[in-house]
mmCIF file of C-alpha atoms in Angstrom:
data_model
loop_
_atom_site.group_PDB
_atom_site.id
_atom_site.type_symbol
_atom_site.label_atom_id
_atom_site.label_comp_id
_atom_site.label_asym_id
_atom_site.label_seq_id
_atom_site.Cartn_x
_atom_site.Cartn_y
_atom_site.Cartn_z
ATOM 1 C CA MET A 1025 -84.732 -77.811 -176.555
ATOM 2 C CA ASN A 1026 -85.155 -81.182 -175.780
ATOM 3 C CA ILE A 1027 -82.106 -82.276 -174.198
ATOM 4 C CA ASP A 1028 -83.523 -85.840 -172.490
ATOM 5 C CA LYS A 1029 -81.664 -88.063 -174.611
ATOM 6 C CA PHE A 1030 -78.320 -85.714 -173.021
ATOM 7 C CA LYS A 1031 -79.521 -86.694 -169.682
ATOM 8 C CA HIS A 1032 -80.090 -90.401 -170.482
ATOM 9 C CA GLN A 1033 -76.590 -90.893 -172.014
ATOM 10 C CA HIS A 1034 -74.987 -89.397 -169.006
ATOM 11 C CA ILE A 1035 -77.035 -92.018 -166.804
ATOM 12 C CA ASP A 1036 -75.291 -94.760 -169.309
ATOM 13 C CA ILE A 1037 -71.893 -93.171 -169.346
ATOM 14 C CA LEU A 1038 -72.210 -93.069 -165.479
ATOM 15 C CA SER A 1039 -73.185 -96.553 -165.684
ATOM 16 C CA GLY A 1040 -69.992 -97.731 -167.581
ATOM 17 C CA ILE A 1041 -67.748 -95.506 -164.716
ATOM 18 C CA THR A 1042 -69.428 -97.619 -162.511
ATOM 19 C CA ARG A 1043 -68.979 -100.957 -164.259
ATOM 20 C CA LEU A 1044 -65.046 -100.168 -165.293
ATOM 21 C CA ARG A 1045 -64.590 -99.515 -160.770
ATOM 22 C CA GLU A 1046 -66.194 -102.508 -159.902
ATOM 23 C CA LEU A 1047 -64.368 -104.772 -162.787
ATOM 24 C CA ALA A 1048 -61.180 -102.980 -161.108
ATOM 25 C CA HIS A 1049 -61.944 -103.442 -157.571
ATOM 26 C CA ALA A 1050 -62.649 -107.421 -158.175
ATOM 27 C CA GLY A 1051 -59.368 -107.784 -159.469
ATOM 28 C CA ILE A 1052 -57.577 -105.639 -162.734
ATOM 29 C CA GLU A 1053 -55.504 -109.056 -163.485
ATOM 30 C CA ARG A 1054 -58.636 -111.375 -163.371
ATOM 31 C CA ASN A 1055 -60.617 -109.251 -165.215
ATOM 32 C CA ALA A 1056 -58.524 -107.633 -167.613
ATOM 33 C CA GLU A 1057 -60.278 -109.096 -170.906
ATOM 34 C CA LYS A 1058 -63.737 -107.395 -169.416
ATOM 35 C CA ILE A 1059 -62.211 -104.515 -168.719
ATOM 36 C CA ALA A 1060 -60.923 -103.852 -171.952
ATOM 37 C CA ALA A 1061 -64.148 -104.983 -173.636
ATOM 38 C CA ALA A 1062 -65.837 -102.327 -171.458
ATOM 39 C CA ILE A 1063 -63.583 -99.633 -172.485
ATOM 40 C CA VAL A 1064 -63.948 -100.453 -176.074
ATOM 41 C CA ALA A 1065 -68.145 -100.353 -175.518
ATOM 42 C CA PHE A 1066 -67.626 -97.284 -173.376
ATOM 43 C CA SER A 1067 -65.301 -95.173 -175.702
ATOM 44 C CA GLY A 1068 -68.525 -96.028 -178.513
ATOM 45 C CA LEU A 1069 -70.995 -94.399 -176.180
ATOM 46 C CA ILE A 1070 -68.460 -91.527 -175.161
ATOM 47 C CA LYS A 1071 -68.148 -90.447 -178.823
ATOM 48 C CA LEU A 1072 -72.005 -90.648 -179.694
ATOM 49 C CA HIS A 1073 -72.448 -88.007 -176.845
ATOM 50 C CA LEU A 1074 -69.941 -85.828 -178.359
ATOM 51 C CA ALA A 1075 -70.513 -86.294 -181.922
ATOM 52 C CA VAL A 1076 -74.155 -85.479 -180.639
ATOM 53 C CA GLU A 1077 -73.639 -82.357 -178.525
ATOM 54 C CA ASP A 1078 -70.585 -81.198 -181.196
ATOM 55 C CA ARG A 1079 -73.304 -81.584 -183.764
ATOM 56 C CA SER A 1080 -76.894 -80.004 -182.143
ATOM 57 C CA LEU A 1081 -76.401 -79.126 -178.734
ATOM 58 C CA TYR A 1082 -73.769 -76.401 -179.037
ATOM 59 C CA PRO A 1083 -74.851 -75.306 -182.324
ATOM 60 C CA ALA A 1084 -79.119 -74.727 -180.781
ATOM 61 C CA LEU A 1085 -76.870 -72.681 -177.521
ATOM 62 C CA GLU A 1086 -75.173 -70.814 -180.003
ATOM 63 C CA ALA A 1087 -77.982 -70.409 -182.111
ATOM 64 C CA SER A 1088 -80.819 -69.282 -179.362
ATOM 65 C CA GLY A 1089 -78.877 -65.667 -179.017
ATOM 66 C CA GLU A 1090 -79.254 -66.266 -175.208
ATOM 67 C CA GLY A 1091 -76.108 -64.298 -173.316
ATOM 68 C CA GLU A 1092 -75.692 -66.785 -170.748
ATOM 69 C CA LEU A 1093 -76.532 -69.787 -172.378
ATOM 70 C CA VAL A 1094 -73.894 -68.940 -174.836
ATOM 71 C CA ARG A 1095 -71.358 -68.521 -172.312
ATOM 72 C CA LEU A 1096 -72.255 -71.805 -170.983
ATOM 73 C CA SER A 1097 -71.953 -73.473 -173.949
ATOM 74 C CA HIS A 1098 -68.447 -71.721 -174.834
ATOM 75 C CA ARG A 1099 -67.031 -72.726 -171.481
ATOM 76 C CA TYR A 1100 -68.106 -76.368 -171.129
ATOM 77 C CA GLN A 1101 -67.242 -77.414 -175.186
ATOM 78 C CA ASP A 1102 -63.729 -75.939 -174.266
ATOM 79 C CA GLU A 1103 -63.514 -77.233 -170.942
ATOM 80 C CA MET A 1104 -64.293 -80.751 -172.799
ATOM 81 C CA GLU A 1105 -62.060 -80.586 -175.290
ATOM 82 C CA GLY A 1106 -59.018 -81.682 -172.705
ATOM 83 C CA ILE A 1107 -61.304 -84.464 -171.099
ATOM 84 C CA ALA A 1108 -61.925 -86.028 -174.073
ATOM 85 C CA GLY A 1109 -58.363 -85.701 -175.397
ATOM 86 C CA ALA A 1110 -57.412 -87.751 -172.344
ATOM 87 C CA TYR A 1111 -60.224 -90.174 -172.162
ATOM 88 C CA LEU A 1112 -59.531 -91.109 -175.750
ATOM 89 C CA GLN A 1113 -55.710 -91.299 -174.529
ATOM 90 C CA PHE A 1114 -56.513 -93.273 -171.991
ATOM 91 C CA ALA A 1115 -59.021 -95.509 -174.335
ATOM 92 C CA ALA A 1116 -56.491 -95.962 -176.979
ATOM 93 C CA ARG A 1117 -53.727 -97.217 -174.376
ATOM 94 C CA TRP A 1118 -56.081 -99.537 -172.364
ATOM 95 C CA ASN A 1119 -58.206 -101.119 -174.747
ATOM 96 C CA THR A 1120 -56.737 -104.111 -175.082
ATOM 97 C CA ALA A 1121 -56.424 -107.553 -172.084
ATOM 98 C CA ARG A 1122 -53.165 -107.171 -172.432
ATOM 99 C CA SER A 1123 -52.267 -103.890 -172.212
ATOM 100 C CA VAL A 1124 -54.550 -103.686 -168.896
ATOM 101 C CA SER A 1125 -52.792 -107.242 -167.520
ATOM 102 C CA LEU A 1126 -49.637 -106.120 -168.208
ATOM 103 C CA ALA A 1127 -49.263 -102.663 -165.832
ATOM 104 C CA PRO A 1128 -52.420 -103.000 -163.723
ATOM 105 C CA GLU A 1129 -51.592 -100.480 -161.304
ATOM 106 C CA ALA A 1130 -51.074 -97.702 -163.995
ATOM 107 C CA PHE A 1131 -54.278 -99.077 -165.186
ATOM 108 C CA ARG A 1132 -55.662 -97.938 -162.244
ATOM 109 C CA GLU A 1133 -53.773 -94.686 -161.858
ATOM 110 C CA GLN A 1134 -54.622 -93.478 -165.388
ATOM 111 C CA ALA A 1135 -58.396 -95.261 -165.379
ATOM 112 C CA ASN A 1136 -58.989 -93.392 -161.547
ATOM 113 C CA LEU A 1137 -57.562 -89.853 -163.001
ATOM 114 C CA VAL A 1138 -59.613 -90.075 -166.364
ATOM 115 C CA LEU A 1139 -62.689 -91.437 -165.039
ATOM 116 C CA ARG A 1140 -62.891 -88.940 -162.043
ATOM 117 C CA GLN A 1141 -62.398 -86.176 -164.476
ATOM 118 C CA LEU A 1142 -65.574 -87.469 -166.755
ATOM 119 C CA TYR A 1143 -67.717 -88.489 -163.389
ATOM 120 C CA GLU A 1144 -66.955 -84.597 -162.403
ATOM 121 C CA ARG A 1145 -67.394 -82.951 -165.222
ATOM 122 C CA ILE A 1146 -71.162 -84.803 -166.166
ATOM 123 C CA GLN A 1147 -72.091 -83.889 -162.953
ATOM 124 C CA ARG A 1148 -71.267 -80.216 -163.090
ATOM 125 C CA GLU A 1149 -73.463 -80.559 -166.685
ATOM 126 C CA ASP A 1150 -76.302 -82.296 -164.948
ATOM 127 C CA ARG A 1151 -76.000 -79.765 -161.227
ATOM 128 C CA GLU A 1152 -75.627 -76.493 -163.791
ATOM 129 C CA PHE A 1153 -75.592 -76.789 -167.297
ATOM 130 C CA TYR A 1154 -79.211 -78.427 -168.239
ATOM 131 C CA PRO A 1155 -80.916 -77.250 -165.516
ATOM 132 C CA ALA A 1156 -79.909 -73.479 -167.616
ATOM 133 C CA ILE A 1157 -81.011 -75.010 -170.536
ATOM 134 C CA ASP A 1158 -83.971 -76.383 -169.212
ATOM 135 C CA ALA A 1159 -84.986 -73.106 -167.174
ATOM 136 C CA ALA A 1160 -84.400 -70.876 -170.530
ATOM 137 C CA THR A 1161 -86.639 -73.460 -172.714
ATOM 138 C CA VAL A 1162 -89.679 -73.095 -170.236
ATOM 139 C CA ALA A 1163 -89.205 -69.355 -169.983
ATOM 140 C CA ALA A 1164 -88.980 -69.081 -173.958
#
């Protein structure tokens, strides 16, 4: 199974997290418009990545019959539901400049929490999940 597109999307997602962090560090209120626009664009990338995982990656792993891959797939899919839900709530709350500028510290607090969860999840996928998929593909 070729998972290169997922790996490339991870790079884009990590770049989006970095961009939001840079904007916040440069001043949340001053960059509220850019932050809101970045969240809207970032959300499109996140939704695309999740949809492709749900429609192709997880079903393909399930169909593979490889016991460990199936278990990992279930674990990662179940875990992602909570992370995705938290991110989507975050994005819905902070997708306008007005909402960001009216509550900059609340934005910072929630961004730190939600984006850290997303970052850590991607790191785990890159360290554990994707290498397991690659190894199974080579073995097959």
